[in-house]
Coordinates of C-alpha atoms and ligand atoms in Angstrom, one line a residue:
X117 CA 147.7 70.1 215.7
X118 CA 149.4 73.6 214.8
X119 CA 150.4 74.9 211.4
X120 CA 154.4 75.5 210.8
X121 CA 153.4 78.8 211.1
X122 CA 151.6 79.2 214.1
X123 CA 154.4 77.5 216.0
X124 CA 156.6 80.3 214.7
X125 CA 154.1 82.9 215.3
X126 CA 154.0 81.3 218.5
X127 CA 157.7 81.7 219.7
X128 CA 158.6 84.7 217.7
X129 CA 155.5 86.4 220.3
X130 CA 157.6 84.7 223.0
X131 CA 155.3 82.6 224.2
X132 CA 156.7 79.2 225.0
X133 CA 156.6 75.8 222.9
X134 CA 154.7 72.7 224.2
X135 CA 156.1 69.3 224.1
X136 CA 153.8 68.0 221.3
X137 CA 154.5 71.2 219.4
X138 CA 158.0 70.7 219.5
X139 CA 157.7 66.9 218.8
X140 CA 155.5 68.4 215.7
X141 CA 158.7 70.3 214.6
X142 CA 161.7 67.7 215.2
X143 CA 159.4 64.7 213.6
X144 CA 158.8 67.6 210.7
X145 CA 162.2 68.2 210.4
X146 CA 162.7 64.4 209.7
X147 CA 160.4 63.7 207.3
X148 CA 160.3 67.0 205.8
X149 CA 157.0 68.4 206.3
X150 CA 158.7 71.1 208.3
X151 CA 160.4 72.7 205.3
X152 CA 163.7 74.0 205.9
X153 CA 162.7 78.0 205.9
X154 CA 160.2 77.3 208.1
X155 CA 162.8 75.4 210.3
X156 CA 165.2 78.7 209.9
X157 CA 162.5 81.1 210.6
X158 CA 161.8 79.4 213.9
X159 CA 165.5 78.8 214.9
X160 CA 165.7 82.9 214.5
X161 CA 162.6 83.1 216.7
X162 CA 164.3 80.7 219.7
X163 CA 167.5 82.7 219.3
X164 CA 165.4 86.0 220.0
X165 CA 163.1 84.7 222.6
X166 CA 164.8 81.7 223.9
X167 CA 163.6 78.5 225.6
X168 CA 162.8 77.9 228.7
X169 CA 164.4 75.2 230.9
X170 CA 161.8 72.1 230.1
X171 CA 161.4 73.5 226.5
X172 CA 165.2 72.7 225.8
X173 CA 164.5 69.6 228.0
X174 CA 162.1 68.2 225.2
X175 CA 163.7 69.5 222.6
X176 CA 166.9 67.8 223.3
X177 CA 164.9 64.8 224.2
X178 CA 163.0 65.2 220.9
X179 CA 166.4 65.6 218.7
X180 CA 167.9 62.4 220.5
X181 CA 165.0 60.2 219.3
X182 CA 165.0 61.6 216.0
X183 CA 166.8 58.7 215.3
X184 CA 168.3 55.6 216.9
X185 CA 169.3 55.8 220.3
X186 CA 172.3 53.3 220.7
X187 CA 173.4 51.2 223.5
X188 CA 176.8 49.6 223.6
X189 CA 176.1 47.5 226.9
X190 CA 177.6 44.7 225.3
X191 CA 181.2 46.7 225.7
X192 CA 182.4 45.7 229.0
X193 CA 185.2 49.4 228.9
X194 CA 184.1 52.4 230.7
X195 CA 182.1 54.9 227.6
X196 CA 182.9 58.3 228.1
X197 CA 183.0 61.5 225.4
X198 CA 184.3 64.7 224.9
X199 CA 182.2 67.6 223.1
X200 CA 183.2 70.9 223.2
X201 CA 181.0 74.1 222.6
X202 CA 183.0 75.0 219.8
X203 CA 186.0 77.0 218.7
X204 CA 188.3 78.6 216.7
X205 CA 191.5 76.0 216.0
X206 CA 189.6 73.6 218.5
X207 CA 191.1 70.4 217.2
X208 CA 191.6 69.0 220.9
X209 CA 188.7 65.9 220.0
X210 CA 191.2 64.5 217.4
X211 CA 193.7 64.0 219.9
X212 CA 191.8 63.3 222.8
X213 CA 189.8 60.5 221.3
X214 CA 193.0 58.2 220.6
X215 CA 194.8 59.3 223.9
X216 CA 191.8 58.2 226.0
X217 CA 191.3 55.1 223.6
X218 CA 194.8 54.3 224.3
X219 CA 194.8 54.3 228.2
X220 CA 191.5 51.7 228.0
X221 CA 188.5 53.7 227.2
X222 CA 185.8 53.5 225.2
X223 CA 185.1 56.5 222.8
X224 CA 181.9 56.6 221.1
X225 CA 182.2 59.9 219.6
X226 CA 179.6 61.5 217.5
X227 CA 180.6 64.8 215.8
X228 CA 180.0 68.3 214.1
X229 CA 180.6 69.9 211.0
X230 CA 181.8 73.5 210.6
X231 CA 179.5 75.7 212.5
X232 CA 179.4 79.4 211.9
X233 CA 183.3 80.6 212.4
X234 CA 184.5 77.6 214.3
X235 CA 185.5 74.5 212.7
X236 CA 184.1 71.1 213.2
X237 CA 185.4 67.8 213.6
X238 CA 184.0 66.0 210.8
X239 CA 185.5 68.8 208.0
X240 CA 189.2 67.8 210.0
X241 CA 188.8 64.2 209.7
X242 CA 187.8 64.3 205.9
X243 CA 190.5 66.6 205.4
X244 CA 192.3 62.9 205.3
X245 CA 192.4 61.6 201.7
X246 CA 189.7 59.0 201.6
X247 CA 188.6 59.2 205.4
X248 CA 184.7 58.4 206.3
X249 CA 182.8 60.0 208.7
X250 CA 179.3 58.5 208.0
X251 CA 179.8 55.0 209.1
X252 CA 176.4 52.9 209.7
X253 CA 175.2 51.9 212.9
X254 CA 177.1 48.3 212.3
X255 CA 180.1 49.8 211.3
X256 CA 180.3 52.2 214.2
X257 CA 179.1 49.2 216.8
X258 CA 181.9 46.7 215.4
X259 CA 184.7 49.7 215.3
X260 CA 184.4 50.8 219.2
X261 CA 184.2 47.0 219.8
X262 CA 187.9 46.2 217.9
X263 CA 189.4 49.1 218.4
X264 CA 188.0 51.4 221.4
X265 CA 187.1 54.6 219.6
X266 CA 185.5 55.9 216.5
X267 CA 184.7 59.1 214.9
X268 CA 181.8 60.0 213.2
X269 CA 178.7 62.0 211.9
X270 CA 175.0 62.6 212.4
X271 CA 173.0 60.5 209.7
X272 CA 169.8 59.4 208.3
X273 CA 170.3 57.0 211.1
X274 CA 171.9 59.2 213.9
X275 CA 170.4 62.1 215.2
X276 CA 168.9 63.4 211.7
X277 CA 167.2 66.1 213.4
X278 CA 170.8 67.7 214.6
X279 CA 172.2 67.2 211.3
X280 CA 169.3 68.8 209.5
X281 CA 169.5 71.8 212.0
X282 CA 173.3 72.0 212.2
X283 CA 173.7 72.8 208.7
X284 CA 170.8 75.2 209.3
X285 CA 172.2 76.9 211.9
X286 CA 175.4 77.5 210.4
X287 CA 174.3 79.5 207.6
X288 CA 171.2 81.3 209.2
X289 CA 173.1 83.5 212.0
X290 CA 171.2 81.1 215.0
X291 CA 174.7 79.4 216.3
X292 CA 174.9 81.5 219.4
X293 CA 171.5 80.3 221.7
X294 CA 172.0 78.3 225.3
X295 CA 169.1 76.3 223.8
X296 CA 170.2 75.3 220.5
X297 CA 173.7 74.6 221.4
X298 CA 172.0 73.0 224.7
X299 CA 169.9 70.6 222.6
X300 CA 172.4 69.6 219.7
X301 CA 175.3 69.1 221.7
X302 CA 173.0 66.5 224.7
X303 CA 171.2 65.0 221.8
X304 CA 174.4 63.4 219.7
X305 CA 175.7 62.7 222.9
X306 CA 172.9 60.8 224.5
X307 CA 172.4 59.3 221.6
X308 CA 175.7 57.3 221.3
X309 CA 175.8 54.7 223.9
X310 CA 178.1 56.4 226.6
X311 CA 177.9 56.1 230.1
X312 CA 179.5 59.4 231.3
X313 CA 180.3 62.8 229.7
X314 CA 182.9 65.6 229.9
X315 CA 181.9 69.1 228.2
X316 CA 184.4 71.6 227.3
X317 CA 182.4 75.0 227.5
X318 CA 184.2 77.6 225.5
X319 CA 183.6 81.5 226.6
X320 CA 185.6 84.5 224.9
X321 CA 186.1 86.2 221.8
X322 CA 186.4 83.4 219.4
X323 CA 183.2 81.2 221.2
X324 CA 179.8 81.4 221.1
X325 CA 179.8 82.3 224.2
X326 CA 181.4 85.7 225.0
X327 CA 180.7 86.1 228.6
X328 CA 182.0 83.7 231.4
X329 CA 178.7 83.8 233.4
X330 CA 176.8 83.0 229.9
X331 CA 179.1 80.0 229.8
X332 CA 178.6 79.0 233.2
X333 CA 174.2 79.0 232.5
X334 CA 175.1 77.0 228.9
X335 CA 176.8 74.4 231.2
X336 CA 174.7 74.1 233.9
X337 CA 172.2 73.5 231.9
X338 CA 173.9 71.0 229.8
X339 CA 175.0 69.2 233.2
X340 CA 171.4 69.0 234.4
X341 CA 170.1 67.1 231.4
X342 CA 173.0 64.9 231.4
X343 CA 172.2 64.1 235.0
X344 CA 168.2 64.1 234.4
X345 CA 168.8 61.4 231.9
X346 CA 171.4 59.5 234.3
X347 CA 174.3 60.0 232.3
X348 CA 177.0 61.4 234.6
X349 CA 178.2 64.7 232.8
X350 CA 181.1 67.4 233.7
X351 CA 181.8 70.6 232.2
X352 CA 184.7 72.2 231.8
X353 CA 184.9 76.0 231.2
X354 CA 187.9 77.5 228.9
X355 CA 189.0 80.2 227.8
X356 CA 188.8 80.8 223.9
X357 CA 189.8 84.3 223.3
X358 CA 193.3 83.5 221.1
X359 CA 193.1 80.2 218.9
X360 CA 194.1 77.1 220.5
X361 CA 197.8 76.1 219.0
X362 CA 199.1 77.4 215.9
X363 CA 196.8 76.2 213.1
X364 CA 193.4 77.1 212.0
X365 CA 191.8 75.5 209.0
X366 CA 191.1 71.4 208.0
X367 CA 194.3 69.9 206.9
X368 CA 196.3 72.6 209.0
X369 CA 195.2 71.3 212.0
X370 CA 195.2 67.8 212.0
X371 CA 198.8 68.3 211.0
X372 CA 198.9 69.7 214.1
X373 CA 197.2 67.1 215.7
X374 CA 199.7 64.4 214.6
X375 CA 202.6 67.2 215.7
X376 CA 200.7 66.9 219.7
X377 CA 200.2 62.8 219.2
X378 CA 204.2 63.1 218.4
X379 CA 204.6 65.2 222.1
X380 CA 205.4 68.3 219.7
X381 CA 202.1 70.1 220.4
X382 CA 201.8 73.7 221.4
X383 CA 201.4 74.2 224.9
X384 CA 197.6 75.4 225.1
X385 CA 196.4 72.4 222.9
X386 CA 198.1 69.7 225.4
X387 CA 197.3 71.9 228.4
X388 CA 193.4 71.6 227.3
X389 CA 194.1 68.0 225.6
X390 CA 195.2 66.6 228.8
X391 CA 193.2 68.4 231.6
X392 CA 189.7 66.8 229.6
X393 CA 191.3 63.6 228.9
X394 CA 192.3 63.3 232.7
X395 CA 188.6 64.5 233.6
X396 CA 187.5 61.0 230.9
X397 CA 189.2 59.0 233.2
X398 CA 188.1 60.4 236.7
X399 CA 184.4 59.9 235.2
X400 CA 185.3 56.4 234.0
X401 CA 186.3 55.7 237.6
X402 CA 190.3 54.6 236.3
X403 CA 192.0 57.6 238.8
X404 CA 190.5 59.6 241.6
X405 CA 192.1 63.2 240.5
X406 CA 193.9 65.1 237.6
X407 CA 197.5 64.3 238.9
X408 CA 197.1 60.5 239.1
X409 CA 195.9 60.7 235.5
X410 CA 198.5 62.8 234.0
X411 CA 201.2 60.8 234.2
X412 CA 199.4 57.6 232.4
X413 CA 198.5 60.0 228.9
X414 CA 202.1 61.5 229.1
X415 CA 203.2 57.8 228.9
X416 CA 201.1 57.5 225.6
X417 CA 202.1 60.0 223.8
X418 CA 205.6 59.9 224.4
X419 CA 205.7 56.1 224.2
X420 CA 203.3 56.4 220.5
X421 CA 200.6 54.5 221.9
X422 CA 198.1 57.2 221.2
X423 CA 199.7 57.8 217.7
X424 CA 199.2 54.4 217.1
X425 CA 195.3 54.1 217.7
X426 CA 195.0 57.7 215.7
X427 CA 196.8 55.3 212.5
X428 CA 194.3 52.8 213.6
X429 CA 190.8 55.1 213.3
X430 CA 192.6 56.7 210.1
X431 CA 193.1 52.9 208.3
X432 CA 189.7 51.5 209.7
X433 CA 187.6 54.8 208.0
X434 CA 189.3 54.2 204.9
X435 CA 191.6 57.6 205.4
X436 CA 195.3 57.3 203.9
X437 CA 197.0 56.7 207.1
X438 CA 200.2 57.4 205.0
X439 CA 199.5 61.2 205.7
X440 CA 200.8 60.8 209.2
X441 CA 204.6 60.2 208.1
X442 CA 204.3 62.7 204.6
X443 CA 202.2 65.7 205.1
X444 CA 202.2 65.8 201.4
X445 CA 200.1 63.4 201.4
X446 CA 197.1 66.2 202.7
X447 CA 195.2 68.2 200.4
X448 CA 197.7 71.4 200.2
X449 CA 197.1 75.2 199.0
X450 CA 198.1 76.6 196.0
X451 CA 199.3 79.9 197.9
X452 CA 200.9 80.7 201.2
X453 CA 201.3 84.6 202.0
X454 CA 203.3 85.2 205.4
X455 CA 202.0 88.2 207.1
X456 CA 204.5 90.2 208.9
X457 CA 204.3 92.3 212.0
X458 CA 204.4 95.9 211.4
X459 CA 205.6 96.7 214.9
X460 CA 207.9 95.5 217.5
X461 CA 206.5 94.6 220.9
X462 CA 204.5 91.9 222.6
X463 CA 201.9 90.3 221.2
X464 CA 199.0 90.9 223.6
X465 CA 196.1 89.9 221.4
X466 CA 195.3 87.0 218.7
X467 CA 191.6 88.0 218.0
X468 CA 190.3 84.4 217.9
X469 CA 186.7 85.6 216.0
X470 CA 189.1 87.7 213.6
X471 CA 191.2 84.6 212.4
X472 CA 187.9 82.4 212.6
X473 CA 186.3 84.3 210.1
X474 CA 189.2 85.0 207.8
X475 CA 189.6 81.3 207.6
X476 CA 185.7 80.7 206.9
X477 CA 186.3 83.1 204.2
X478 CA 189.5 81.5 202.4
X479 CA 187.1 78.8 202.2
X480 CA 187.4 76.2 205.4
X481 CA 183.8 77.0 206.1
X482 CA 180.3 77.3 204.3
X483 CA 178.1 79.9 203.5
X484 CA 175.7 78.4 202.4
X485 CA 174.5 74.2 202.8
X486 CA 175.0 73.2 199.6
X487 CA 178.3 74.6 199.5
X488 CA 181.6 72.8 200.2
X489 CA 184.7 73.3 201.8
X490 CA 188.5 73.6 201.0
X491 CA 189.8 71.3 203.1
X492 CA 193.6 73.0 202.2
X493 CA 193.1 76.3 203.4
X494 CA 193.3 78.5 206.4
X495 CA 196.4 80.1 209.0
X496 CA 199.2 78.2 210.1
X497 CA 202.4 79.8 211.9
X498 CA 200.3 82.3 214.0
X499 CA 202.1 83.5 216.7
X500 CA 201.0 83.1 220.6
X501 CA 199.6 85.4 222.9
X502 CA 203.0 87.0 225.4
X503 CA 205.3 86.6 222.3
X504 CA 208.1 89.0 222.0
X505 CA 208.1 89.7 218.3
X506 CA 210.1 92.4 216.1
X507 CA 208.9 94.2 213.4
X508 CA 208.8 92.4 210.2
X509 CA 208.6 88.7 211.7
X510 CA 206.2 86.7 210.2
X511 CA 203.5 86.7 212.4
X512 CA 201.1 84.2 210.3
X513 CA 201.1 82.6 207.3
X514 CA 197.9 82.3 204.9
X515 CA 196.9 79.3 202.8
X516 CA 194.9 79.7 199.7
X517 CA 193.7 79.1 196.8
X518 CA 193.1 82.4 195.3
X519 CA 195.7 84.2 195.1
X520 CA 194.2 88.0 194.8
X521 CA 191.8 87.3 197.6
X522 CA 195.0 86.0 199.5
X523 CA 196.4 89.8 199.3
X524 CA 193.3 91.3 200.2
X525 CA 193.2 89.0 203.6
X526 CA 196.6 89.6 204.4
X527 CA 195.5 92.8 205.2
X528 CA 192.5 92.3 206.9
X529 CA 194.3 89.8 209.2
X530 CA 196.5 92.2 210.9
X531 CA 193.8 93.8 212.6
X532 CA 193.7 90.7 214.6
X533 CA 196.9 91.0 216.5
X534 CA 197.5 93.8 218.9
X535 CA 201.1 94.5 219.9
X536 CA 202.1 96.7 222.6
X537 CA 205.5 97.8 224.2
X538 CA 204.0 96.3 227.8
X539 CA 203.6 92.1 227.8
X540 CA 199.9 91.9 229.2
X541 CA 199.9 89.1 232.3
X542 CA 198.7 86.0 230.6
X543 CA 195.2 84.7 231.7
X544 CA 194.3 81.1 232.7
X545 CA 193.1 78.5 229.8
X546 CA 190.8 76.3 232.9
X547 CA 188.7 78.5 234.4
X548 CA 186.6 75.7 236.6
X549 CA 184.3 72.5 236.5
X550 CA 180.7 71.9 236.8
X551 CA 180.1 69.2 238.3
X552 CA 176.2 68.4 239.5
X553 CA 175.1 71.8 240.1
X554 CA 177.6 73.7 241.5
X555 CA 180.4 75.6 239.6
X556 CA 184.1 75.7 241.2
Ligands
LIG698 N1 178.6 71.7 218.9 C1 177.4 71.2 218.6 O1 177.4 70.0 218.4 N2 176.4 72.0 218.5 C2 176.4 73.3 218.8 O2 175.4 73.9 218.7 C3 177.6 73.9 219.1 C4 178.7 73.1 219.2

């Protein structure tokens, strides 16, 4: 068998990984004999030089049985997920999880941390005083069976490997590789017990993605292995170039979240919220198109239903479900600076990396594993892409908890939003499905 090294050497001379080499790896990863800057060395090597189609084949494969791989055939609903690639005010899995939950599905959702400018699930959901994301096997097994849906993280248990390489990722510069993403996203996800899949595959300025056609390879690819291990899978491509609704950081946006489970949501959220919800359901076999599903999720939101089963999760993973009725109740900042426009016009551009990156660095992200997060900070209020706005309205509002660095930021945040005199034609948030192997 190989040294740590010589599989690095390997791949950073572009040569491609074997199946035993990679097992090597993931199984090293796991126990630790792969130490963790060996681990980063070779991610930076497969961002460089890639993988080839059966490499990311095993590795996903690999990752999936780094731990256990659950089934839930004992749960008699139809088991479909939601994972998206990742991005910038991305909360759309909080909502969608109860929604779907409520209109009879199962929900088996496994989910990510923070990962490089983009937030992650889990960070929201802890954002709730008390909530717990790393629920055993049991506790996961008995949740989906009472109540239809739970939320929760990679463990010792669950896809170690990803959890190990997540965090790794994060901090090393290596998010932005159709492998990597590829193999962490389809490893959580065949891991979980579900019987069909819908992707949502981000592509813009604030994705990892930047490039439509790069998006369209990452889902294809994702697609295939879905279908090679006979788990039905859709991806959806959208567009990520602005942040999705209003609120970027932890406790911002699930406030948000309850605001869309209340039918108060910013159009783009529900817009992207719905569409991949309605896609849940065509997998699960419960409608035959978008328009017959539609009208079944309006139902729950306005009727509370899906509220309801968010209270639910909150209570069952010991979160405070009391912050739904007294945002108080959230972990709050110190400081809020609004940030006014300095010119009248129309808002033709909310730089979605810019106001990822400002909110990583008030503290809603990591730089480094061991650190932790502030689950109070970030940007609420931000204005949308095609407002008319007049000098001096506030255009964003900045939570922190340091207030000189707060100054400093309000500064740097303005070169995210470009106004002109001319309102630029708005662009499409759905940009098409993959579905088996074609793209439409
Ligand atoms: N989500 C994941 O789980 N992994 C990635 O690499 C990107 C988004």
């Amino acid at each position: 068998m190989s040294l740590p090294e010589e599989i690095i050497a390997q791949k950073r001379d572009g040569r491609a990984l074997s199946h035993e080499e990679i097992r090597f790896w993931i199984e090293g990863v796991v126990s630790g004999d792969f130490l963790d800057y060996q681990s980063a060395a070779l991610l930076m090597a497969i961002f460089l030089k890639g993988m080839d189609a059966e490499e990311t084949a095993f590795l996903t494969e690999e990752m999936m049985h780094s731990g256990e791989v659950i089934s839930l055939d004992e749960i008699s609903l139809p088991k479909v997920d939601k994972h998206s690639t990742g991005g910038v005010g991305d909360k759309v899995s909080l909502i969608l999880a109860p929604l779907a939950a409520s209109v009879g599905l199962c929900v088996p959702m496994i989910s990510g941390r923070g990962l490089g400018h983009t937030g992650g699930t889990l960070d929201k959901l802890e954002s709730i005083p008390g909530f717990r994301t790393d629920l055993t096997i049991r506790s996961y097994r008995r949740q989906l069976e009472s109540l239809g849906v739970a939320m929760v993280g990679q463990t010792e248990d669950f896809v170690p490997a990803d959890k190990k390489l997540y965090a790794l990722r994060d901090v090393t510069a290596t998010v932005e590789s159709l492998p990597l993403i590829c193999a962490s996203i389809m490893s959580k996800k065949l891991a979980e017990g579900i019987d069909s899949l819908v992707l949502d595959v981000k592509f813009g300025k604030g994705a990892f993605m930047k490039q439509k056609d790069d998006a369209i390879a990452l889902a294809e690819a994702m697609v295939a292995i879905g279908r090679k291990m006979g788990k039905p899978t859709r991806a959806i491509l959208t567009a990520m170039d602005q942040p999705l609704g209003c609120s970027v950081g932890n406790a911002l946006e699930v406030i948000e979240v309850i605001e869309c489970l209340q039918g108060r949501g910013p159009a783009d959220v529900m817009e992207v919220t719905m569409t991949l919800t309605a896609h849940m359901m065509i997998c699960a076999g419960v409608v035959n198109n978008l328009n017959e599903a539609f009208p079944f999720l309006q139902e729950k939101i306005s009727s509370g239903a899906a509220l309801d089963k968010f209270r639910e999760i909150i209570k069952e993973q010991g979160g405070d479900e009391g912050v739904i009725d007294d945002y108080s109740r959230f972990p709050l900042a110190e400081h809020i600076v609004e940030v006014r426009a300095v010119q009248s016009g129309y808002v033709n551009e909310v730089n979605a990396l810019e106001v990822g990156i400002i909110s990583l660095k008030l503290g809603a992200g990591r730089s480094s594993i061991e650190e932790s997060i502030d689950p109070a900070v970030g940007v609420s209020d931000l204005v949308k892409v095609g407002s008319k706005i007049e000098e001096g309205e506030v255009i964003c509002r900045l939570h922190g908890n340091d207030g000189c660095f707060l100054a400093v930021v309000s500064e740097e945040i303005q070169s995210a939003f470009v106004i002109g005199e001319e309102r630029k034609a708005l662009l499409p948030l759905i940009h098409g499905v993959v579905i088996g192997e074609s793209f439409d």
